[in-house]
Amino acid sequence: AQSVTQLDSQVPVFEEAPVELRCNYSSSVSVYLFWYVQYPNQGLQLLLKYLSGSTLVKGINGFEAEFNKSQTSFHLRKPSVHISDTAEYFCAVGDTGRRALTFGSGTRLQVQP
Amino acid sequence: GAVVSQHPSWVICKSGTSVKIECRSLDFQATTMFWYRQFPKQSLMLMATSNEGSKATYEQGVEKDKFLINHASLTLSTLTVTSAHPEDSSFYICSARGGRLAGGETQYFGPGTRLLVL
């Protein structure tokens, strides 16, 4: 079975400050890892994904994440956030066997002026 | 590319009626579609997985007779909430994944459908 833990339910941060949203996972098989963003009353938009290869993954809107297999983590980072980054962020894990995604509980990023 | 649409975006219905939600992949063929449910301020919970031309696979605790899923083509899946009750009110989100040339393992999500049962 797979599971995803997002350690922080809310992360308040000031505009132009750096941010890290934490994600840890557990799985008995090789995984694919994703970060999605959800704006109010909308579906999920893919930010970035790790399928294989380089462990540092760059995504849209200036976000990046690093896959750390030994620590089973896939933390999301942005060096300088904007007000428009205020949203809910979900980490998800998938594998070739099950094919569906298992989502974390989400982290609410609140960017303050 | 890889756009998924849902219709309707929101629906209000009376208790006891049935509601159909459509999920379409607009620019790729979706070999697999997923239906999720999201309660306010919570994460997405997988309801079922559907592959084109075969019966859907439901997650434990999801009533297959209540949530009917049809995946009749490679671009369309429908979720019908039968005899809806107020506790079925939720945000329903579909996602689709195609073959290797359509993003492979990546799931693309629709904008969601908000259902309110009175």
Coordinates of C-alpha atoms in Angstrom, one line a residue:
Chain A
A1 CA 0.0 0.0 0.0
Q2 CA 1.1 3.5 -0.6
S3 CA 0.7 6.6 1.5
V4 CA 1.6 10.3 1.3
T5 CA 2.1 12.6 4.2
Q6 CA 2.1 16.3 3.8
L7 CA 3.4 17.5 7.1
D8 CA 2.1 21.0 7.0
S9 CA -1.6 21.7 6.6
Q10 CA -1.0 25.5 6.2
V11 CA 2.1 27.5 5.3
P12 CA 1.8 31.3 5.7
V13 CA 4.6 33.2 4.0
F14 CA 5.3 36.7 3.0
E15 CA 5.5 37.7 -0.7
E16 CA 8.9 37.3 -2.3
A17 CA 10.1 35.0 0.5
P18 CA 11.2 31.4 -0.3
V19 CA 8.9 28.5 0.6
E20 CA 9.2 24.7 1.0
L21 CA 6.2 22.4 1.1
R22 CA 7.1 19.1 2.5
C23 CA 6.0 15.7 1.2
N24 CA 7.0 12.2 2.4
Y25 CA 5.7 9.0 0.9
S26 CA 5.8 5.3 1.6
S27 CA 5.6 2.6 -1.0
S28 CA 6.9 -0.9 -1.5
V29 CA 7.5 -0.4 -5.2
S30 CA 9.1 2.2 -7.5
V31 CA 6.9 5.3 -7.7
Y32 CA 6.1 8.2 -9.7
L33 CA 5.7 11.5 -7.8
F34 CA 3.6 14.5 -8.6
W35 CA 2.7 17.9 -7.3
Y36 CA -0.6 19.5 -8.2
V37 CA -2.0 22.9 -7.4
Q38 CA -5.7 23.6 -6.8
Y39 CA -7.1 27.1 -6.9
P40 CA -10.5 27.7 -5.2
N41 CA -13.4 25.9 -6.9
Q42 CA -11.2 24.5 -9.6
G43 CA -9.7 21.2 -10.6
L44 CA -6.0 20.2 -10.2
Q45 CA -3.2 21.6 -12.3
L46 CA 0.0 19.7 -12.7
L47 CA 3.0 21.6 -11.3
L48 CA 5.7 19.0 -11.9
K49 CA 6.4 15.3 -11.9
Y50 CA 9.2 12.9 -11.3
L51 CA 9.1 9.7 -13.4
S52 CA 12.8 8.8 -13.6
G53 CA 16.1 10.4 -14.3
S54 CA 17.3 13.6 -12.6
T55 CA 16.1 13.9 -9.1
L56 CA 15.7 17.7 -9.3
V57 CA 12.6 18.4 -11.2
K58 CA 11.6 21.9 -12.5
G59 CA 8.0 22.7 -13.0
I60 CA 5.7 25.6 -14.0
N61 CA 5.5 28.9 -12.2
G62 CA 9.0 28.7 -10.9
F63 CA 8.5 25.7 -8.7
E64 CA 10.9 22.8 -8.4
A65 CA 11.1 19.6 -6.3
E66 CA 13.8 17.1 -5.4
F67 CA 13.2 13.4 -5.2
N68 CA 15.1 11.9 -2.3
K69 CA 14.8 8.2 -2.4
S70 CA 16.7 7.5 0.9
Q71 CA 14.5 9.9 2.8
T72 CA 11.4 9.0 0.7
S73 CA 10.7 12.7 0.2
F74 CA 9.6 15.0 -2.6
H75 CA 9.6 18.5 -1.2
L76 CA 8.3 21.4 -3.3
R77 CA 10.3 24.6 -3.3
K78 CA 10.0 28.1 -4.8
P79 CA 12.7 30.8 -4.2
S80 CA 10.4 33.7 -4.3
V81 CA 6.6 33.4 -4.0
H82 CA 3.9 35.7 -5.3
I83 CA 0.4 36.5 -4.0
S84 CA -0.9 34.5 -7.0
D85 CA 0.7 31.4 -5.6
T86 CA -1.9 31.3 -2.8
A87 CA -3.6 27.9 -3.3
E88 CA -3.9 24.4 -2.1
Y89 CA -1.0 22.1 -3.1
F90 CA -1.2 18.3 -3.3
C91 CA 1.5 15.8 -3.4
A92 CA 0.6 12.5 -5.0
V93 CA 2.3 9.2 -5.7
G94 CA 1.5 6.6 -8.3
D95 CA 3.0 3.4 -9.6
T96 CA 2.7 1.3 -12.7
G97 CA 0.9 -1.4 -11.0
R98 CA -2.0 0.4 -9.4
R99 CA -2.1 3.3 -11.8
A100 CA -4.3 5.5 -9.7
L101 CA -2.8 8.2 -7.6
T102 CA -2.7 8.4 -3.8
F103 CA -2.9 12.0 -2.6
G104 CA -1.6 13.7 0.5
S105 CA -4.0 15.7 2.6
G106 CA -2.9 19.0 1.0
T107 CA -1.0 22.1 2.1
R108 CA -2.6 25.5 2.0
L109 CA 0.0 28.1 0.9
Q110 CA -1.1 31.5 2.0
V111 CA 1.1 34.3 0.6
Q112 CA 0.8 37.6 2.4
P113 CA 1.8 41.0 1.2
Chain B
G1 CA -2.2 19.9 -24.7
A2 CA -3.8 17.3 -22.5
V3 CA -7.0 19.1 -21.6
V4 CA -9.8 17.5 -19.7
S5 CA -13.2 19.0 -19.5
Q6 CA -16.1 18.2 -17.2
H7 CA -19.8 19.1 -17.6
P8 CA -21.7 20.4 -15.8
S9 CA -19.4 22.6 -13.6
W10 CA -22.0 22.7 -11.0
V11 CA -25.5 21.2 -10.4
I12 CA -28.2 21.5 -7.8
C13 CA -30.8 18.7 -7.7
K14 CA -33.5 17.4 -5.5
S15 CA -33.0 14.4 -3.2
G16 CA -33.9 11.2 -5.0
T17 CA -33.0 12.3 -8.5
S18 CA -30.1 11.1 -10.6
V19 CA -27.3 13.3 -11.9
K20 CA -24.9 12.6 -14.8
I21 CA -21.5 14.1 -14.9
E22 CA -19.4 13.9 -18.1
C23 CA -15.6 13.9 -18.3
R24 CA -13.9 14.3 -21.7
S25 CA -10.3 14.3 -22.8
L26 CA -10.2 16.9 -25.5
D27 CA -7.0 16.4 -27.3
F28 CA -5.8 12.9 -26.4
Q29 CA -7.2 9.4 -26.1
A30 CA -7.6 8.5 -22.5
T31 CA -7.1 4.8 -22.0
T32 CA -7.9 5.2 -18.3
M33 CA -10.1 7.7 -16.5
F34 CA -10.4 8.1 -12.7
W35 CA -13.1 9.6 -10.6
Y36 CA -12.3 11.3 -7.4
R37 CA -14.4 12.9 -4.7
Q38 CA -13.3 15.9 -2.6
F39 CA -15.0 17.2 0.6
P40 CA -14.4 20.8 1.7
K41 CA -10.9 21.4 2.9
Q42 CA -10.0 17.7 2.3
S43 CA -7.9 15.8 -0.1
L44 CA -9.1 13.8 -3.1
M45 CA -10.4 10.3 -2.5
L46 CA -10.4 7.9 -5.4
M47 CA -13.8 6.5 -6.1
A48 CA -13.2 4.3 -9.2
T49 CA -11.0 3.6 -12.1
S50 CA -12.4 3.0 -15.5
N51 CA -10.8 1.6 -18.6
E52 CA -12.4 2.1 -22.0
G53 CA -14.7 -0.7 -22.9
S54 CA -14.6 -2.5 -19.6
K55 CA -16.3 -2.3 -16.2
A56 CA -15.1 0.2 -13.7
T57 CA -13.1 -0.9 -10.7
Y58 CA -14.5 0.7 -7.5
E59 CA -12.6 1.5 -4.4
Q60 CA -13.6 -0.1 -1.1
G61 CA -16.6 1.5 0.4
V62 CA -17.9 3.1 -2.9
E63 CA -21.3 1.7 -3.9
K64 CA -21.1 0.7 -7.5
D65 CA -24.9 0.7 -7.9
K66 CA -25.1 4.3 -6.6
F67 CA -22.2 5.7 -8.6
L68 CA -22.5 4.3 -12.1
I69 CA -19.5 4.8 -14.3
N70 CA -19.5 4.3 -18.1
H71 CA -16.4 4.7 -20.2
A72 CA -17.8 4.1 -23.7
S73 CA -15.1 5.7 -25.7
L74 CA -11.5 6.8 -25.4
T75 CA -12.5 10.4 -24.9
L76 CA -15.6 10.2 -22.7
S77 CA -16.4 8.8 -19.2
T78 CA -19.6 9.5 -17.3
L79 CA -20.4 9.3 -13.6
T80 CA -24.1 9.0 -12.7
V81 CA -25.1 9.6 -9.1
T82 CA -28.3 7.6 -8.8
S83 CA -31.0 8.5 -6.3
A84 CA -28.9 11.3 -4.9
H85 CA -29.1 12.3 -1.2
P86 CA -27.7 15.4 0.6
E87 CA -24.7 13.4 1.8
D88 CA -23.7 12.9 -1.8
S89 CA -23.1 16.7 -2.1
S90 CA -19.5 17.1 -2.9
F91 CA -16.9 18.2 -5.5
Y92 CA -16.4 15.4 -8.1
I93 CA -13.2 15.5 -10.1
C94 CA -12.2 13.3 -13.0
S95 CA -8.8 12.7 -14.4
A96 CA -7.5 11.0 -17.5
R97 CA -4.3 9.4 -18.6
G98 CA -3.4 8.2 -22.0
G99 CA -0.6 6.2 -23.5
R100 CA 3.0 7.0 -23.7
L101 CA 2.6 9.6 -26.3
A102 CA -0.1 11.3 -24.2
G103 CA 1.9 11.9 -21.1
G104 CA 2.2 8.3 -20.0
E105 CA 1.9 8.0 -16.3
T106 CA 0.7 11.6 -15.9
Q107 CA -3.0 12.2 -14.9
Y108 CA -4.7 15.3 -16.2
F109 CA -7.5 16.6 -14.2
G110 CA -10.8 18.1 -15.1
P111 CA -12.1 21.4 -13.5
G112 CA -14.5 19.5 -11.3
T113 CA -18.2 19.4 -10.8
R114 CA -19.8 20.7 -7.6
L115 CA -22.9 18.8 -6.7
L116 CA -25.5 20.1 -4.2
V117 CA -28.4 17.8 -3.3
L118 CA -31.2 19.5 -1.5

